[in-house]
PDB file of C-alpha atoms in Angstrom:
ATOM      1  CA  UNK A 296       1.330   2.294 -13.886  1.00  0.00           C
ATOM      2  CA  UNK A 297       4.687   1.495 -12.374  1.00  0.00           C
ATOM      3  CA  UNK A 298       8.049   3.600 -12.407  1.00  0.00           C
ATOM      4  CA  UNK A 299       9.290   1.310 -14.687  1.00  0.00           C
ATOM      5  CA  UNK A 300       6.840   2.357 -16.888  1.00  0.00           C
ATOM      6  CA  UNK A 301       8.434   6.177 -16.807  1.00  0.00           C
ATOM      7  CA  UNK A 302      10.709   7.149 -19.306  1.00  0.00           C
ATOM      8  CA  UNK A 303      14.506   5.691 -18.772  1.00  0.00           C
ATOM      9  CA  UNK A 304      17.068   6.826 -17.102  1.00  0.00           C
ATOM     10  CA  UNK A 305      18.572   7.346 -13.664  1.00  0.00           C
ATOM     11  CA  UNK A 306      16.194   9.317 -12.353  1.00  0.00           C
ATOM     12  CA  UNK A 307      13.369   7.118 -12.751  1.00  0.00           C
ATOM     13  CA  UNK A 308      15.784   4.314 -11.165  1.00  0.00           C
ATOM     14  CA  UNK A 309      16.270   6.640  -8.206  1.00  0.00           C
ATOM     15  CA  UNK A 310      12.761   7.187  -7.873  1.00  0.00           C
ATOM     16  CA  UNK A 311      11.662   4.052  -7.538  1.00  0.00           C
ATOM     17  CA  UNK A 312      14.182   3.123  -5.088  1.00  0.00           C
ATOM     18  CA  UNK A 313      12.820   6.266  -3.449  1.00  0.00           C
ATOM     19  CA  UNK A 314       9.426   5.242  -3.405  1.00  0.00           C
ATOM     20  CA  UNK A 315      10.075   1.531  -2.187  1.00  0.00           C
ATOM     21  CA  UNK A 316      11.901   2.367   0.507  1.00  0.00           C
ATOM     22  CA  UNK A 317       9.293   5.663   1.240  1.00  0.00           C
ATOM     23  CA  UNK A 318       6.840   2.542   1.606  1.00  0.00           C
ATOM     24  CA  UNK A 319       8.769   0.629   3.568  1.00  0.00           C
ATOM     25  CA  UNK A 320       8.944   3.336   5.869  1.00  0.00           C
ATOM     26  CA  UNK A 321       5.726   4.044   6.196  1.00  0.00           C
ATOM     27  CA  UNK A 322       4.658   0.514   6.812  1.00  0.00           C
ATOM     28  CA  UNK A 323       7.021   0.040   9.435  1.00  0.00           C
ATOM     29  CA  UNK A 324       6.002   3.560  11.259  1.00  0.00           C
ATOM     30  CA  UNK A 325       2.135   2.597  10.910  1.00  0.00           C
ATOM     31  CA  UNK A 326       2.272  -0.640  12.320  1.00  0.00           C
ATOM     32  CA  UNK A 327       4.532   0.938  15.790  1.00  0.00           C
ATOM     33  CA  UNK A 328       1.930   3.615  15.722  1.00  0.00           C
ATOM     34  CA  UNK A 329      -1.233   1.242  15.668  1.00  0.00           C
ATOM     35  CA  UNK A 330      -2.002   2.735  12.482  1.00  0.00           C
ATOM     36  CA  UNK A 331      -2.090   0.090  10.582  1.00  0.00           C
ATOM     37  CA  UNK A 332      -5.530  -2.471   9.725  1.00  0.00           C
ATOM     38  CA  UNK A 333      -4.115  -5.862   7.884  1.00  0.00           C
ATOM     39  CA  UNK A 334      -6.697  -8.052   5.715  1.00  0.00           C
ATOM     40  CA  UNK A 335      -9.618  -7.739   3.427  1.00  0.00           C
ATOM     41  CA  UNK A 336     -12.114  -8.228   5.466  1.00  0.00           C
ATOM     42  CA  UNK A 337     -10.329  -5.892   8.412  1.00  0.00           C
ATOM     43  CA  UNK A 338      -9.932  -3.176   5.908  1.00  0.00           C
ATOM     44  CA  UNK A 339     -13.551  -3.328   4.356  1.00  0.00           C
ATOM     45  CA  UNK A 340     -14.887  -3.318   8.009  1.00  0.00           C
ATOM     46  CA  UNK A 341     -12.779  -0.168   8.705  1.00  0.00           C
ATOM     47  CA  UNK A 342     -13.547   1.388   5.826  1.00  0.00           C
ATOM     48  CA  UNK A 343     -17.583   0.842   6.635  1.00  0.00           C
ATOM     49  CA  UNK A 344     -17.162   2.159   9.976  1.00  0.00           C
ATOM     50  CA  UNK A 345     -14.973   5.272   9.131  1.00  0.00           C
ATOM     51  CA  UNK A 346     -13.726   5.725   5.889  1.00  0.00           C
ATOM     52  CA  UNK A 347     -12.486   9.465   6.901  1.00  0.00           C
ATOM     53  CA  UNK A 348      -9.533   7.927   8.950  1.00  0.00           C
ATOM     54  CA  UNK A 349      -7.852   5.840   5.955  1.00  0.00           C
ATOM     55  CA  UNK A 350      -4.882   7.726   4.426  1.00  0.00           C
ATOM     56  CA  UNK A 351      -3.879   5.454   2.068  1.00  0.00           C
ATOM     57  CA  UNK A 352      -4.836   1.420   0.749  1.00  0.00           C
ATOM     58  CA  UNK A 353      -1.768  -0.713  -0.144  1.00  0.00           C
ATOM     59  CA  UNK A 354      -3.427  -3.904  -2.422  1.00  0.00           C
ATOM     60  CA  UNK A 355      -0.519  -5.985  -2.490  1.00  0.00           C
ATOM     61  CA  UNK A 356      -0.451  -9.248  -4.804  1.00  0.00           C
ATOM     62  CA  UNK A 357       2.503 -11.231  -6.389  1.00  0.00           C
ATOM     63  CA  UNK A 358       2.456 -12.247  -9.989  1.00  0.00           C
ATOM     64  CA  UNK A 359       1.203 -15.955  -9.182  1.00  0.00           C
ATOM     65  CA  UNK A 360      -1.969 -14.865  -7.832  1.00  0.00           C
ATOM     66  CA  UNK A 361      -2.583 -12.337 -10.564  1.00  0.00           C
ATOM     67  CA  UNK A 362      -5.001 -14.485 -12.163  1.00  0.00           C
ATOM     68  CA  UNK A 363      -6.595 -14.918  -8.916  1.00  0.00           C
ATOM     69  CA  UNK A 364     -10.298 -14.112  -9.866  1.00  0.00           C
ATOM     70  CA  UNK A 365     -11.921 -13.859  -6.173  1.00  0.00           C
ATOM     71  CA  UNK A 366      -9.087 -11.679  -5.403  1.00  0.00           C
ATOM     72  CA  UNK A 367      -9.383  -9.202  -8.412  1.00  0.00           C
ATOM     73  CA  UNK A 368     -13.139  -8.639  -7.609  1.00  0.00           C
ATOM     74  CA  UNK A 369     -11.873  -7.495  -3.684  1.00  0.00           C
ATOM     75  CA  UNK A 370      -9.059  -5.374  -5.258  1.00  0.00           C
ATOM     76  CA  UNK A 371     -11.461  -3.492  -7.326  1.00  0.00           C
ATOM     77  CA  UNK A 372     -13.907  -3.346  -4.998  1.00  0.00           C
ATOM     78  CA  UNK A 373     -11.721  -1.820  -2.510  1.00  0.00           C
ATOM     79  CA  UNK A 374     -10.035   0.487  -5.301  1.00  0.00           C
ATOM     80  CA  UNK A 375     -13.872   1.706  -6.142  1.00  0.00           C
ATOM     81  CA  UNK A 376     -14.745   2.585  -2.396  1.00  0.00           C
ATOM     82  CA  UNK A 377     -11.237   3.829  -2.016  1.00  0.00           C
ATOM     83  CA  UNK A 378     -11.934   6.444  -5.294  1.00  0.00           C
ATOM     84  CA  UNK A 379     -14.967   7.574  -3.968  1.00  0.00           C
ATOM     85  CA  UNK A 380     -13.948   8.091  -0.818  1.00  0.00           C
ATOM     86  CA  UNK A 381     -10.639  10.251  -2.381  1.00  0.00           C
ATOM     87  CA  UNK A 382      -8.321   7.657  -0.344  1.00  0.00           C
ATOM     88  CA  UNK A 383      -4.721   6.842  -2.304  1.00  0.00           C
ATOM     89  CA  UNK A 384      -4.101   3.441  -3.576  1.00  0.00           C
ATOM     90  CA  UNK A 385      -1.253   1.507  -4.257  1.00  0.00           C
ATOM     91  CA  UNK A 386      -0.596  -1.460  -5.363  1.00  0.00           C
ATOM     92  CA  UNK A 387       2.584  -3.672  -4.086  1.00  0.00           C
ATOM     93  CA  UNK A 388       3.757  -6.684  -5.191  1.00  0.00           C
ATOM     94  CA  UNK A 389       7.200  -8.738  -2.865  1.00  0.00           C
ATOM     95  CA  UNK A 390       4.386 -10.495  -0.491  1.00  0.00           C
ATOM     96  CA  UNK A 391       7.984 -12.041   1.315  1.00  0.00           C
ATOM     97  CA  UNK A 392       9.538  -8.761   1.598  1.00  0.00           C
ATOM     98  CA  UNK A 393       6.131  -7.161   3.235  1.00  0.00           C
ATOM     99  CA  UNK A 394       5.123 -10.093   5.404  1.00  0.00           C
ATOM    100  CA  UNK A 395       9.292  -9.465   6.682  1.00  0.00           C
ATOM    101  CA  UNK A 396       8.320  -5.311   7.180  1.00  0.00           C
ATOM    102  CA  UNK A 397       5.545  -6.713   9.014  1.00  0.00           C
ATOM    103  CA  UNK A 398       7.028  -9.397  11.301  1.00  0.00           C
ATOM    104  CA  UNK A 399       4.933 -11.958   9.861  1.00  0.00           C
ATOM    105  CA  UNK A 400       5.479 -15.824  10.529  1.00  0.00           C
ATOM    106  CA  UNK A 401       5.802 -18.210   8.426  1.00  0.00           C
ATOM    107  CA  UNK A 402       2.839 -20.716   7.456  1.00  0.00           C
ATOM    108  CA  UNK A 403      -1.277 -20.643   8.239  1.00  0.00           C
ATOM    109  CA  UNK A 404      -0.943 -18.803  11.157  1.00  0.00           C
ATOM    110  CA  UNK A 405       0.277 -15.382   9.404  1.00  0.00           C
ATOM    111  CA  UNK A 406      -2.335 -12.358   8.903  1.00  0.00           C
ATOM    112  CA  UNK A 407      -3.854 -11.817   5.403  1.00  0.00           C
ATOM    113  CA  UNK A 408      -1.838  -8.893   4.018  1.00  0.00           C
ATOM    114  CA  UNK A 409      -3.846  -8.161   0.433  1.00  0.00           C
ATOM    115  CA  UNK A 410      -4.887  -5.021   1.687  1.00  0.00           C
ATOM    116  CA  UNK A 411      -3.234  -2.883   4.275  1.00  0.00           C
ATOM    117  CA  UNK A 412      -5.118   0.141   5.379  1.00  0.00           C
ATOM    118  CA  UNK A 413      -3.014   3.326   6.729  1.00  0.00           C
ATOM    119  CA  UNK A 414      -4.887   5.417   9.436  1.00  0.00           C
ATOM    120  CA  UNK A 415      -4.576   8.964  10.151  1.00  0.00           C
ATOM    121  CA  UNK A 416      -1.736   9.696  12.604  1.00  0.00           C
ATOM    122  CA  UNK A 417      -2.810  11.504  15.834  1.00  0.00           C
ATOM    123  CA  UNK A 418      -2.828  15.287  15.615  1.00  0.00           C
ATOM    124  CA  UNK A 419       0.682  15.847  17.751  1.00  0.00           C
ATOM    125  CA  UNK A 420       2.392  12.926  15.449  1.00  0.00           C
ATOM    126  CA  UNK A 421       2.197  14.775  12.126  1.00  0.00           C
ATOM    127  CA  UNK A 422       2.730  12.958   8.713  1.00  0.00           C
ATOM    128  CA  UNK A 423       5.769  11.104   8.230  1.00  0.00           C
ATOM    129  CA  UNK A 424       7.989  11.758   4.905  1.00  0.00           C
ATOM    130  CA  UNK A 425       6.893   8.352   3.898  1.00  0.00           C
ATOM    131  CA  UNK A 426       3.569   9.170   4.014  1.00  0.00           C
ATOM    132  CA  UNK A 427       4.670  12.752   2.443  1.00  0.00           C
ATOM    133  CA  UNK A 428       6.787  10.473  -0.406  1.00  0.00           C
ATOM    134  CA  UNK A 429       3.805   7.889  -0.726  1.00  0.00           C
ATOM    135  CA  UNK A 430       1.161  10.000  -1.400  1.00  0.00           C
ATOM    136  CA  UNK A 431       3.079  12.028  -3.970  1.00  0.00           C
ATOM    137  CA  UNK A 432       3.865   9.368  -6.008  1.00  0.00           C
ATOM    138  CA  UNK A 433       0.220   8.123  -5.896  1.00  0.00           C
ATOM    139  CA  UNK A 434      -1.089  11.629  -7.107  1.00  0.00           C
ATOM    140  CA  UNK A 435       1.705  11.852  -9.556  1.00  0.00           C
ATOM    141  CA  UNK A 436       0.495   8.989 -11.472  1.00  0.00           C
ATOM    142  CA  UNK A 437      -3.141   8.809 -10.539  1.00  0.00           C
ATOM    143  CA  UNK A 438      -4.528   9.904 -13.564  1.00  0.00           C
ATOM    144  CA  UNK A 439      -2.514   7.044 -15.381  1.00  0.00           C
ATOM    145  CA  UNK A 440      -4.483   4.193 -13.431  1.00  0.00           C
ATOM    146  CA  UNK A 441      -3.443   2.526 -10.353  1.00  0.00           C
ATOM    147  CA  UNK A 442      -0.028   3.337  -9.343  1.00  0.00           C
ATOM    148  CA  UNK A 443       2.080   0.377  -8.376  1.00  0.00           C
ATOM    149  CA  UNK A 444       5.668  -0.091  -6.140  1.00  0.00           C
ATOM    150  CA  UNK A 445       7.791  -3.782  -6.265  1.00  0.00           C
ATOM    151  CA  UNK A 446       9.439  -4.506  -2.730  1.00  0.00           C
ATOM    152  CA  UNK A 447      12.360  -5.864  -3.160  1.00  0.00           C
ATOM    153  CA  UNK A 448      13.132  -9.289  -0.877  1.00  0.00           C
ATOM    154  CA  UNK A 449      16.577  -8.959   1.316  1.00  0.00           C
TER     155      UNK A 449
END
C-alpha cells in the first residue's frame, strides 16, 4: 500500500512528500550515527544476532527487478522475521536516489542496498522525527499490507 493509493487530494500529496523526505532523513541520520546495516546478507546476520536492536527494515527494489524471483523470496523472508519480531517495514523503490542518500559509487564496487536495517539510537540520542514520521506511516497502513515510499531522484 502506497500513499498514492489513499484517497486524492492535497493532503495525501503532502503526505507523501512528508514521508519521503521523513525517510530521507532518517537514512541520512542513521548512517552518521552508525546506525545503519546495508545488504541482505548484513541485515539477516544482524537480525540473527539481535533482532531487539532493529527499529525499522527498508526493502528497497525498483520496478525492473520486480520480477526478480531470488529477490522476492529474501524480501519476504525478511518481511516474515521482521513481523514476528514486531520490527516496521517499508518498502522503497528510487535505488539512484538512495544509493545518492547513501554516498554510494557508481559500478561493482557499491554496497548491496535491498535491505537497510535501522538500529536503535543510543539512550542520550533519542528518536529522530524521521524515525517519529517513519514509523507512523508504517503503523498507519500496516494492516493494509506492506507500506511502501518512492524516492524521488534529484
Amino acid at each position: 500500500m502506497t500513499l498514492e493509493e489513499l484517497p486524492a487530494g492535497d493532503s495525501a500529496a503532502h503526505k507523501m512528500q512528508t514521508v519521503r523526505a521523513a525517510v530521507e532523513e532518517l537514512l541520512v541520520a542513521a548512517q552518521h550515527q552508525d546506525r545503519l546495516t546495508v545488504g541482505v546478507h548484513e541485515a539477516a546476520t544482524l537480525m540473527n544476532v539481535d533482532p531487539d536492536c532493529v527499529l525499522l527494515c527498508l526493502l528497497a527494489q525498483d520496478e525492473e527487478q520486480a520480477g526478480d524471483a531470488g529477490l522476492q523470496l529474501l524480501f519476504t523472508l525478511l518481511q516474515a522475521f521482521c513481523c514476528g519480531y514486531d520490527i516496521q517495514v517499508l518498502r522503497v523503490s528510487g535505488m539512484g536516489r538512495l544509493a545518492q542518500l547513501l554516498g554510494e559509487p557508481p559500478g561493482p564496487e557499491a554496497r548491496d542496498l535491498h535491505c537497510l536495517l535501522v538500529t536503535t539510537p543510543p539512550a542520550d540520542a533519542g528518536e529522530t522525527q524521521g524515525l517519529v514520521q517513519v514509523s507512523s506511516f508504517c503503523q498507519e497502513l500496516r494492516d493494509r499490507g506492506v507500506p511502501s515510499v518512492s524516492l524521488l531522484e534529484r
